[in-house]
Coordinates of C-alpha atoms in Angstrom, one line a residue:
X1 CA 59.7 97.0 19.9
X2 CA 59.5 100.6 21.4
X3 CA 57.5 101.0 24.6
X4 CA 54.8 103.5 24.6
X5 CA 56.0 107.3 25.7
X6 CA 53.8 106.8 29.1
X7 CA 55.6 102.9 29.8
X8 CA 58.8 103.9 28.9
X9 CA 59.2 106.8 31.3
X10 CA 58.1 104.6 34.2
X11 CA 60.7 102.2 33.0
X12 CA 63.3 105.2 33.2
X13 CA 66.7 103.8 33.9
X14 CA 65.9 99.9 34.4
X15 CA 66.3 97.0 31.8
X16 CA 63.5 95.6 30.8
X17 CA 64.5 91.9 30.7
X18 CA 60.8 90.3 29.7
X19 CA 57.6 92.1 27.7
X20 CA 54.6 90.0 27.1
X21 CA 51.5 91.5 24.8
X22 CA 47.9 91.6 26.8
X23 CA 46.0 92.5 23.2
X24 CA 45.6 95.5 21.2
X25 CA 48.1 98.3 22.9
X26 CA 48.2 97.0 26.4
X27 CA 51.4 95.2 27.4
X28 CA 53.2 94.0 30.2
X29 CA 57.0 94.4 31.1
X30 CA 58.9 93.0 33.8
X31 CA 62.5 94.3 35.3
X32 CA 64.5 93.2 37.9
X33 CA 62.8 95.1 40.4
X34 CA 58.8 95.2 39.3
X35 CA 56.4 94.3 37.2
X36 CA 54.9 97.4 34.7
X37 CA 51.3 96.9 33.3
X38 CA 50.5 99.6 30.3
X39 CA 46.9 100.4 29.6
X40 CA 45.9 102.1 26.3
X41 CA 43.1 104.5 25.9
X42 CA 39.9 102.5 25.3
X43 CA 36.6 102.6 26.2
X44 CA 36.8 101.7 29.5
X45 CA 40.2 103.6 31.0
X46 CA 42.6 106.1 29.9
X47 CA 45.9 105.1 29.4
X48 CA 47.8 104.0 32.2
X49 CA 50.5 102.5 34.2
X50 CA 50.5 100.2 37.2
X51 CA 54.0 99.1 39.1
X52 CA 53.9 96.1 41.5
X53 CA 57.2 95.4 43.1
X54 CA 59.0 91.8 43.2
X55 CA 59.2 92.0 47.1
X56 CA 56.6 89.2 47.5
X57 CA 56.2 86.5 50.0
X58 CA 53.4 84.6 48.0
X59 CA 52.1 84.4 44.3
X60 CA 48.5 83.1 44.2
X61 CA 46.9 82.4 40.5
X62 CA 43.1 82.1 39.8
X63 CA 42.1 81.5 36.2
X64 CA 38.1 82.0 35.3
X65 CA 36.7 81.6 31.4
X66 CA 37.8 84.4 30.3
X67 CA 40.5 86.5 32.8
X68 CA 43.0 85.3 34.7
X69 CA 44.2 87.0 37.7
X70 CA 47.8 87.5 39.6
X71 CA 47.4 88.0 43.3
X72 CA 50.8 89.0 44.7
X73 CA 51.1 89.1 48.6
X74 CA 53.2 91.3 50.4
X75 CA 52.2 90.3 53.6
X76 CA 51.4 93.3 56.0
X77 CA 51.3 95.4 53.0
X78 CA 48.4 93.8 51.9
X79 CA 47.6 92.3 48.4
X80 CA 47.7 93.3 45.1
X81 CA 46.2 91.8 41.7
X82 CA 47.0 92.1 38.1
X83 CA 44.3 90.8 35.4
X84 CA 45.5 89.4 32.7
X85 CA 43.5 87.5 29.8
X86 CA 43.2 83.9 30.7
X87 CA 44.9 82.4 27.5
X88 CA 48.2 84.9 28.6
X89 CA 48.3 83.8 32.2
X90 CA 51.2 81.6 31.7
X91 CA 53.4 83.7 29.2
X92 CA 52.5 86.5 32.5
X93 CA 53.5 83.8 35.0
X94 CA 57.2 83.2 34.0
X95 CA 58.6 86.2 34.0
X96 CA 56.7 87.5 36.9
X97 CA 57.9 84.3 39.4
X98 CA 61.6 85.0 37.7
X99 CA 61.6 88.3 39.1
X100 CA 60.3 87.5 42.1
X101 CA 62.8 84.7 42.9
X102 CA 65.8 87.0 42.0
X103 CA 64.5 89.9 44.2
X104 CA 63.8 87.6 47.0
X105 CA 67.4 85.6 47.0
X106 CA 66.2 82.5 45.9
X107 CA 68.7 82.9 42.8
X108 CA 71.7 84.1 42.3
X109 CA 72.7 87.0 40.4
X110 CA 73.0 85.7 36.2
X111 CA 70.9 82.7 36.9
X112 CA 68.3 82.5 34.6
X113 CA 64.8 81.1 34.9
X114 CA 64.5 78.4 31.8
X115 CA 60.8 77.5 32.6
X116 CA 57.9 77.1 34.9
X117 CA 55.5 74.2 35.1
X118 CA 51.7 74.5 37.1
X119 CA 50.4 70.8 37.7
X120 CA 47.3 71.6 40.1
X121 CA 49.2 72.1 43.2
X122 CA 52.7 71.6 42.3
X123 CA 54.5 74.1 40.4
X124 CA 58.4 73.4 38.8
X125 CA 61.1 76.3 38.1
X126 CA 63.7 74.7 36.3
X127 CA 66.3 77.3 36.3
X128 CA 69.8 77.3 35.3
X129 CA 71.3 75.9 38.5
X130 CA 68.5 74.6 40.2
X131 CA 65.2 72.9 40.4
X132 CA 62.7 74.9 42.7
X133 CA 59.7 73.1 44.0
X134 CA 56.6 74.1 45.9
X135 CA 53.4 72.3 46.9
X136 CA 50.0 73.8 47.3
X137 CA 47.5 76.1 46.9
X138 CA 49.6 79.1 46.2
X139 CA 51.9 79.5 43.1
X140 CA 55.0 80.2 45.8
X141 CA 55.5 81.0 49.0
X142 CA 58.5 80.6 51.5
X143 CA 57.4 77.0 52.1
X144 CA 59.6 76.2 48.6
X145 CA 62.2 73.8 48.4
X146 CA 65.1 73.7 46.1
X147 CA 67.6 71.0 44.9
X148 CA 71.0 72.6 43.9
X149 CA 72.5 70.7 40.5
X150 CA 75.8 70.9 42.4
X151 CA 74.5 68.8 45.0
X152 CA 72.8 66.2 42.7
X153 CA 74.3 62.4 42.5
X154 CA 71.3 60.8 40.1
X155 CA 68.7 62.0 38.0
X156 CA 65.4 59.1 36.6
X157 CA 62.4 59.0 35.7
X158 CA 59.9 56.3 36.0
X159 CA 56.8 56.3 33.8
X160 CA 53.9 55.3 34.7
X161 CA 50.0 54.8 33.2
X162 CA 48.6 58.2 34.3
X163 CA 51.8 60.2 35.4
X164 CA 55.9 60.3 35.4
X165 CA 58.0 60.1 38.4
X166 CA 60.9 62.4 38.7
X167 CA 63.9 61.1 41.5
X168 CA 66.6 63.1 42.3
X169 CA 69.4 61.9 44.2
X170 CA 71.1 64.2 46.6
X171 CA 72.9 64.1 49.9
X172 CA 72.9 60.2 50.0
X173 CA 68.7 60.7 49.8
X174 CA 66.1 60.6 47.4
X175 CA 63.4 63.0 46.6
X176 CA 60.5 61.7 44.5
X177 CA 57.5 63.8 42.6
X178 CA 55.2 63.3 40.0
X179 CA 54.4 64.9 36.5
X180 CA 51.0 64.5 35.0
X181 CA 51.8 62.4 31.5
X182 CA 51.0 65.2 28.7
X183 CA 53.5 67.1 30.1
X184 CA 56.2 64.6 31.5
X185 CA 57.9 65.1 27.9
X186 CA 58.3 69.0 28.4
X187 CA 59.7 68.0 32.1
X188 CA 62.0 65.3 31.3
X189 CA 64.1 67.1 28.1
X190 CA 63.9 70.9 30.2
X191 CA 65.7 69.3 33.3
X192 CA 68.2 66.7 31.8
X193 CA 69.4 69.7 29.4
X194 CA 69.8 71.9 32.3
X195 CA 71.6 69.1 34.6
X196 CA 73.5 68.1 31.8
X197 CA 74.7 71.8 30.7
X198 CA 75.8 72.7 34.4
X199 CA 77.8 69.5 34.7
X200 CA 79.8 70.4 31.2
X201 CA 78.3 67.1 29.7
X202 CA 76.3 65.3 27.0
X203 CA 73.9 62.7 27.9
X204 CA 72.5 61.7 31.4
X205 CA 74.7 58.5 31.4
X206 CA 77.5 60.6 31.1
X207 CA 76.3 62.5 34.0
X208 CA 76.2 59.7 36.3
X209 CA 79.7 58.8 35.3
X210 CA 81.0 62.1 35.8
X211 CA 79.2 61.9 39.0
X212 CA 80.9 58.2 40.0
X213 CA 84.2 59.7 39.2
X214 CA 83.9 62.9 41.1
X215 CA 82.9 60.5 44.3
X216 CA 85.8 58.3 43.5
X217 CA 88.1 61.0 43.8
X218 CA 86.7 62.9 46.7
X219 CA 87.1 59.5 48.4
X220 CA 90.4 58.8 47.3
X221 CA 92.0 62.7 48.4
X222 CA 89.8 62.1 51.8
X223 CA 91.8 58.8 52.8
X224 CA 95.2 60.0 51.8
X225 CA 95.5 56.8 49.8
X226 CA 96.2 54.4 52.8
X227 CA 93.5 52.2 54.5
X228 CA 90.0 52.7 54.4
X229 CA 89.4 52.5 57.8
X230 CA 90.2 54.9 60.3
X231 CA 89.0 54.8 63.9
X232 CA 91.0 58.0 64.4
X233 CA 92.7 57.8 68.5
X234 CA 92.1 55.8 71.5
X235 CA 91.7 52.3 71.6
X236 CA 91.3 50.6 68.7
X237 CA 88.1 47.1 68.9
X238 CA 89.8 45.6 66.1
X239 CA 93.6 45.6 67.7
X240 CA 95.5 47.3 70.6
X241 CA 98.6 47.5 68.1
X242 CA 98.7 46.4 64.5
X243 CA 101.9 47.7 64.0
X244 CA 102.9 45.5 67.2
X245 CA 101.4 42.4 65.8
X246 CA 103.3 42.8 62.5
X247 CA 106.2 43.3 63.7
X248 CA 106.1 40.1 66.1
X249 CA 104.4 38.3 63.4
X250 CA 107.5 39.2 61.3
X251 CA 110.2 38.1 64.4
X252 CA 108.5 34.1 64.8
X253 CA 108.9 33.9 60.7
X254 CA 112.6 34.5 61.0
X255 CA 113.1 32.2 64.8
X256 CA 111.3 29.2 62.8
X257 CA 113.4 29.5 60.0
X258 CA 116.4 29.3 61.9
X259 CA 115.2 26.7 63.7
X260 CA 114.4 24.8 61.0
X261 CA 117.6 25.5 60.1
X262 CA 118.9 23.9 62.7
X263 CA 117.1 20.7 62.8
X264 CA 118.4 19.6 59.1
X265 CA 122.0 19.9 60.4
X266 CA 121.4 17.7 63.3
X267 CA 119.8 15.3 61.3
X268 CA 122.9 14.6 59.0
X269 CA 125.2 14.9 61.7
X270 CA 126.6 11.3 62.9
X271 CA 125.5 10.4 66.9
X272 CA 123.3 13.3 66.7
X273 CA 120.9 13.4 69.8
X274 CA 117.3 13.3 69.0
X275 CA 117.2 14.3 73.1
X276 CA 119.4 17.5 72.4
X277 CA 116.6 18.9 69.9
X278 CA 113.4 18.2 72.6
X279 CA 115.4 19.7 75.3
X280 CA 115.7 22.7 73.1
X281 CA 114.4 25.6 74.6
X282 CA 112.7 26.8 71.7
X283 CA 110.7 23.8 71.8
X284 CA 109.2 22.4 68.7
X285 CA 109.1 24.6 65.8
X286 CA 105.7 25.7 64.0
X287 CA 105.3 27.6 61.0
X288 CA 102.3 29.7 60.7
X289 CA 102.9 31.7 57.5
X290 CA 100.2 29.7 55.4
X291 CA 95.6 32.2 54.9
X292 CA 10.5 78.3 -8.9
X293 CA 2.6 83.5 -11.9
X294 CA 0.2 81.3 -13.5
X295 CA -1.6 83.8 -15.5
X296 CA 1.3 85.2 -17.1
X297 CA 0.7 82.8 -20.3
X298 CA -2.8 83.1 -20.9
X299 CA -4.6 86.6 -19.3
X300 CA -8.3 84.9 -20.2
X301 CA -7.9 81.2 -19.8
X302 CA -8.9 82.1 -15.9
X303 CA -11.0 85.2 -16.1
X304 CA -14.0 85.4 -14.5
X305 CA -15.7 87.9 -16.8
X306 CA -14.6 85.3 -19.8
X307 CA -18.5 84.5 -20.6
X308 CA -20.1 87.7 -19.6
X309 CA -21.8 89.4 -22.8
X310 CA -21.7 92.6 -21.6
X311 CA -17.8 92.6 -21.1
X312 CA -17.5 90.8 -24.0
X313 CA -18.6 93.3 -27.2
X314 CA -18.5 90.1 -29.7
X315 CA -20.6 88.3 -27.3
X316 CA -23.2 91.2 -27.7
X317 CA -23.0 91.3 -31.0
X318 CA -23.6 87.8 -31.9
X319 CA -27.0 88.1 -29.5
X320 CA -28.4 91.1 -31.5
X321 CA -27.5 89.3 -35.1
X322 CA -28.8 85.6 -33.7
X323 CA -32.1 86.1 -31.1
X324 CA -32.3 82.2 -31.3
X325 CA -28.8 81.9 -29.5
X326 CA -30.2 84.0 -26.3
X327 CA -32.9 82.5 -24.6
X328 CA -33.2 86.2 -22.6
X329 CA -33.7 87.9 -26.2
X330 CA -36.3 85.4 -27.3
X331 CA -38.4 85.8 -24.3
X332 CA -38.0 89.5 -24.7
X333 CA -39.0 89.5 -28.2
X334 CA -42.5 87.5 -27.1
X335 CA -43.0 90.5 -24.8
X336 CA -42.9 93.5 -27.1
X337 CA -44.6 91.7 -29.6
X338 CA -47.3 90.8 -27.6
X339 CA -47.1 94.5 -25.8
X340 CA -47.3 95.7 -29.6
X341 CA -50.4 93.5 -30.1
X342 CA -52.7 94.9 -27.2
X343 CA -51.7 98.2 -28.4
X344 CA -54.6 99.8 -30.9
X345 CA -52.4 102.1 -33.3
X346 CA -54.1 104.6 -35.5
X347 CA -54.9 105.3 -38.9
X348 CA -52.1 104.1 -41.5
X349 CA -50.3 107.5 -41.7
X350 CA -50.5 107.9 -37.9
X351 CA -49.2 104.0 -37.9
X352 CA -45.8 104.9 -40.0
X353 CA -45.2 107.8 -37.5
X354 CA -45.6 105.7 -34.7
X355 CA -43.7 102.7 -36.1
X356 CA -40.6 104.7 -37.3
X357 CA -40.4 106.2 -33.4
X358 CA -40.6 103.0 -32.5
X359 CA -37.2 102.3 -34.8
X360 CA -35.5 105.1 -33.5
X361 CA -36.1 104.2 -30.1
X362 CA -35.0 100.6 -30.4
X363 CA -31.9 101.5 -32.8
X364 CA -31.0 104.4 -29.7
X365 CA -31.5 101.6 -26.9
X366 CA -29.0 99.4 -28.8
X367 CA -26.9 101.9 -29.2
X368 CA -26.3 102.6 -25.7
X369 CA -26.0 98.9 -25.0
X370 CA -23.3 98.6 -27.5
X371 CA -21.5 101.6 -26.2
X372 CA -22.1 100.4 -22.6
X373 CA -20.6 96.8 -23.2
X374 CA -17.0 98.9 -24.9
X375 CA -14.5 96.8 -23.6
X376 CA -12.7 100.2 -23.5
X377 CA -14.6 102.1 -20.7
X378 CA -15.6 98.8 -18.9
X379 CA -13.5 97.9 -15.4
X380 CA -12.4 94.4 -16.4
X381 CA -12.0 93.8 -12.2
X382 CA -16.1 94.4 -11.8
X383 CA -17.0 91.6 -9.7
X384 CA -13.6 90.5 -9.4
X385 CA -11.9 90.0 -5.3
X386 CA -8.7 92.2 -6.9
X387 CA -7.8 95.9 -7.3
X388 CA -5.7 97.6 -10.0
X389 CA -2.8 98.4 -8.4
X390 CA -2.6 101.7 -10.8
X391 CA 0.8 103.6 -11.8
X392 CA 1.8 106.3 -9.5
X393 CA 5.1 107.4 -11.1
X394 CA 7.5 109.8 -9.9
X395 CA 5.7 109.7 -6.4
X396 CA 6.5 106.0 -6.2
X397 CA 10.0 106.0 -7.2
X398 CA 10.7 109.1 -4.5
X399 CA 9.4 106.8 -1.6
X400 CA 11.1 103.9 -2.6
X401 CA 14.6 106.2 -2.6
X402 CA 13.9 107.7 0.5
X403 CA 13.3 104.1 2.0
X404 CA 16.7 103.2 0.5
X405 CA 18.5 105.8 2.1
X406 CA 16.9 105.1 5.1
X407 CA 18.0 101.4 5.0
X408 CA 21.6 102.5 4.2
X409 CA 21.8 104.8 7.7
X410 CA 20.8 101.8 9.5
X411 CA 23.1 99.4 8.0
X412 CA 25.8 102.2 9.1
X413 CA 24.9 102.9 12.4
X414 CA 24.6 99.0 13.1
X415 CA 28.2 98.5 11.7
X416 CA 29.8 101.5 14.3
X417 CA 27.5 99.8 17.2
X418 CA 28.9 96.4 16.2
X419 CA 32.2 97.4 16.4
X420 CA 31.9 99.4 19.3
X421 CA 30.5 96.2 21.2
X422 CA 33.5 94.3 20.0
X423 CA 36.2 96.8 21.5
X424 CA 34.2 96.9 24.6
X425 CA 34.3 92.8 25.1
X426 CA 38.2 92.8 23.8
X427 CA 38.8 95.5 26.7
X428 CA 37.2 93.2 28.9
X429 CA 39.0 90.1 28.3
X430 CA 41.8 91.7 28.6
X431 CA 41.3 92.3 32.5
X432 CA 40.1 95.8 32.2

């Protein structure tokens, strides 16, 4: 992968030996030397670049919801502190605390750092010839300890119900810490491989016997091959001379087998003296060599103005042709007829004229109430709680565009402000 123009001229020269993503464009490279973090052009920043160099004396981490954050400590020089996002701290971590180690002598020059382990306050390097411990607060400091595989004799681990002891033996000592469980597995198979690959073998058993013949021969070439013990000058508790003693030891074998000898000739000799052989001066011979609308179906099942006559021109009709069915017409009927009684008309000619205006009059006044009662001129929502809603045509369909269009630049405008706020919280979780 190329490194942005800006990131790759700070790099210049060096190697960059470790890069690790922080989201979208920014990135994070380490070199022997320092630690590069690249910043794209967001919201929040321009594009950038920060160095921190590996000349540290202690690597603190502190991890929150969403960041995570590096504080590096350079002692009089103050502190410094990289932000990470909190899911990337440990991909951040490895490299960073490789560097470190290699600019600060802790490991040699080609040693490579395999991986780091963080159990609360015990952190594990497990690099290629060594095991690098530290206990407490801080990631590392100077108070680290570190167990050469050179120097190793025995390698175990005991498990237990919550966590997994690790022993070393080294040095003719032991040196004893504990792995939580879930990630005793990850321990285990990341320190046996990297014993086992230093020491040129297979297997942890062959280790160990590798090991017993290594101290085998060391021994051997150490004693020259002759006794084990070795008191080096002066006097010795055990004996003044053992060379002495062996050599007098060998003298009284030979004197009692000559005397021995000496005694079986006597014996068979005739008038031997028994005398001769107690005045020896040799004495008596021992031998010590034996140890889901309801008016949509029927528009007049529910109408109000069902029964009203006037609405209704059949209904009018039938009262004019049938008085008897209207009790109002019969009682208005009794009236004019009795109106027409009290009434003193004139002479028989003058009565015609009157009684044909009287025709006219009544055929005019049913007339009007027949054109009144027109089902075509009358409101059929008289009386009634609802209002026509009425056609307004091209009006209508204008406002109902112009409200679409409206609804449209909203729905855009919220899209742009959504993803806005989205790129704002990404840049923030990323340590901006």
């Amino acid at each position: 992968m190329s490194l942005p123009e800006l990131l790759a001229g700070t790099v210049g020269d060096e190697e960059v030996v470790a890069e690790v993503p922080l989201g979208g464009a920014d990135r994070l490279a380490v070199t022997p030397t320092r630690t590069l973090v690249y910043r794209g052009d967001g919201l929040l920043s321009d594009e950038s670049v920060a160095e921190y160099s590996h000349d540290v004396e202690r690597i603190a981490v502190s991890t929150g919801r969403r960041k995570a954050k590096l504080t590096l400590g350079y002692g009089l020089g103050g502190d410094e502190t990289v932000s990470v996002p909190a899911k990337r701290v440990d991909d951040v971590l490895h490299p960073v605390l490789a560097g470190v180690l290699s600019a600060t002598g802790v490991t040699d020059p080609g040693e490579s750092v395999l991986r780091t382990f963080r159990f609360s306050e015990l952190t594990l390097v497990v690099t290629s010839e060594r095991l690098v411990k530290h206990v407490g607060s801080a990631v590392w400091d100077e108070e680290f300890e570190e167990f050469a595989y050179a120097d190793l004799t025995d390698l175990d681990f005991e498990e237990g119900t919550v966590a997994t002891a690790v022993v070393l033996t080294h040095g003719g000592r032991s040196e004893r810490f504990k792995a939580p469980n879930e990630s005793a597995r990850a321990v285990r198979e990341t320190l046996v491989d990297a014993v086992c690959a230093y020491h040129g073998v297979d297997s942890l058993e062959e280790f160990r016997v590798t090991v017993a013949d290594e101290d085998d021969a060391a021994a051997d070439a150490g004693n020259g091959g002759g006794s084990t013990t070795d008191f080096g000058e002066g006097p010795d508790p055990l004996s003044a001379s053992p060379v002495a003693d062996a050599e007098a030891e060998a003298e009284s074998g030979v004197e009692a087998k000559s005397n021995a000898s000496v005694a079986e000739e006597s014996a068979r000799a005739p008038g031997a003296d028994s005398a001769d052989s107690a005045d020896s001066p040799e004495g008596p011979v021992v031998d010590d060599s034996a140890d889901a609308d309801p008016l949509a179906d029927d528009p007049l099942a529910d109408d109000p103005l069902a029964d009203d006559p006037i609405a209704d021109p059949k209904s009018g009709s039938a009262a004019d042709a049938d008085p008897a069915a209207d009790p109002e017409a019969d009682s208005t009927a009794e009236v004019d007829q009795t109106a027409r009684s009290e009434v003193d008309f004139p002479s028989d000619a003058a009565g015609e004229t009157t009684a044909a205006e009287i025709a006219a009059t009544e055929t005019t006044e049913t007339t009007e109430t027949t054109d009144t009662a027109d089902p075509a001129d009358a409101d059929a929502f008289d009386g009634s709680p609802f209002e026509s809603a009425g056609v307004e045509g091209e009006d209508l369909a204008t406002e109902m565009a112009e409200l679409r269009h409206t609804v449209e630049q909203q729905s855009e405008r919220l899209d742009r402000q959504s993803a806005l706020i989205e790129q704002l919280i990404e840049e923030l979780r990323r340590g901006r």
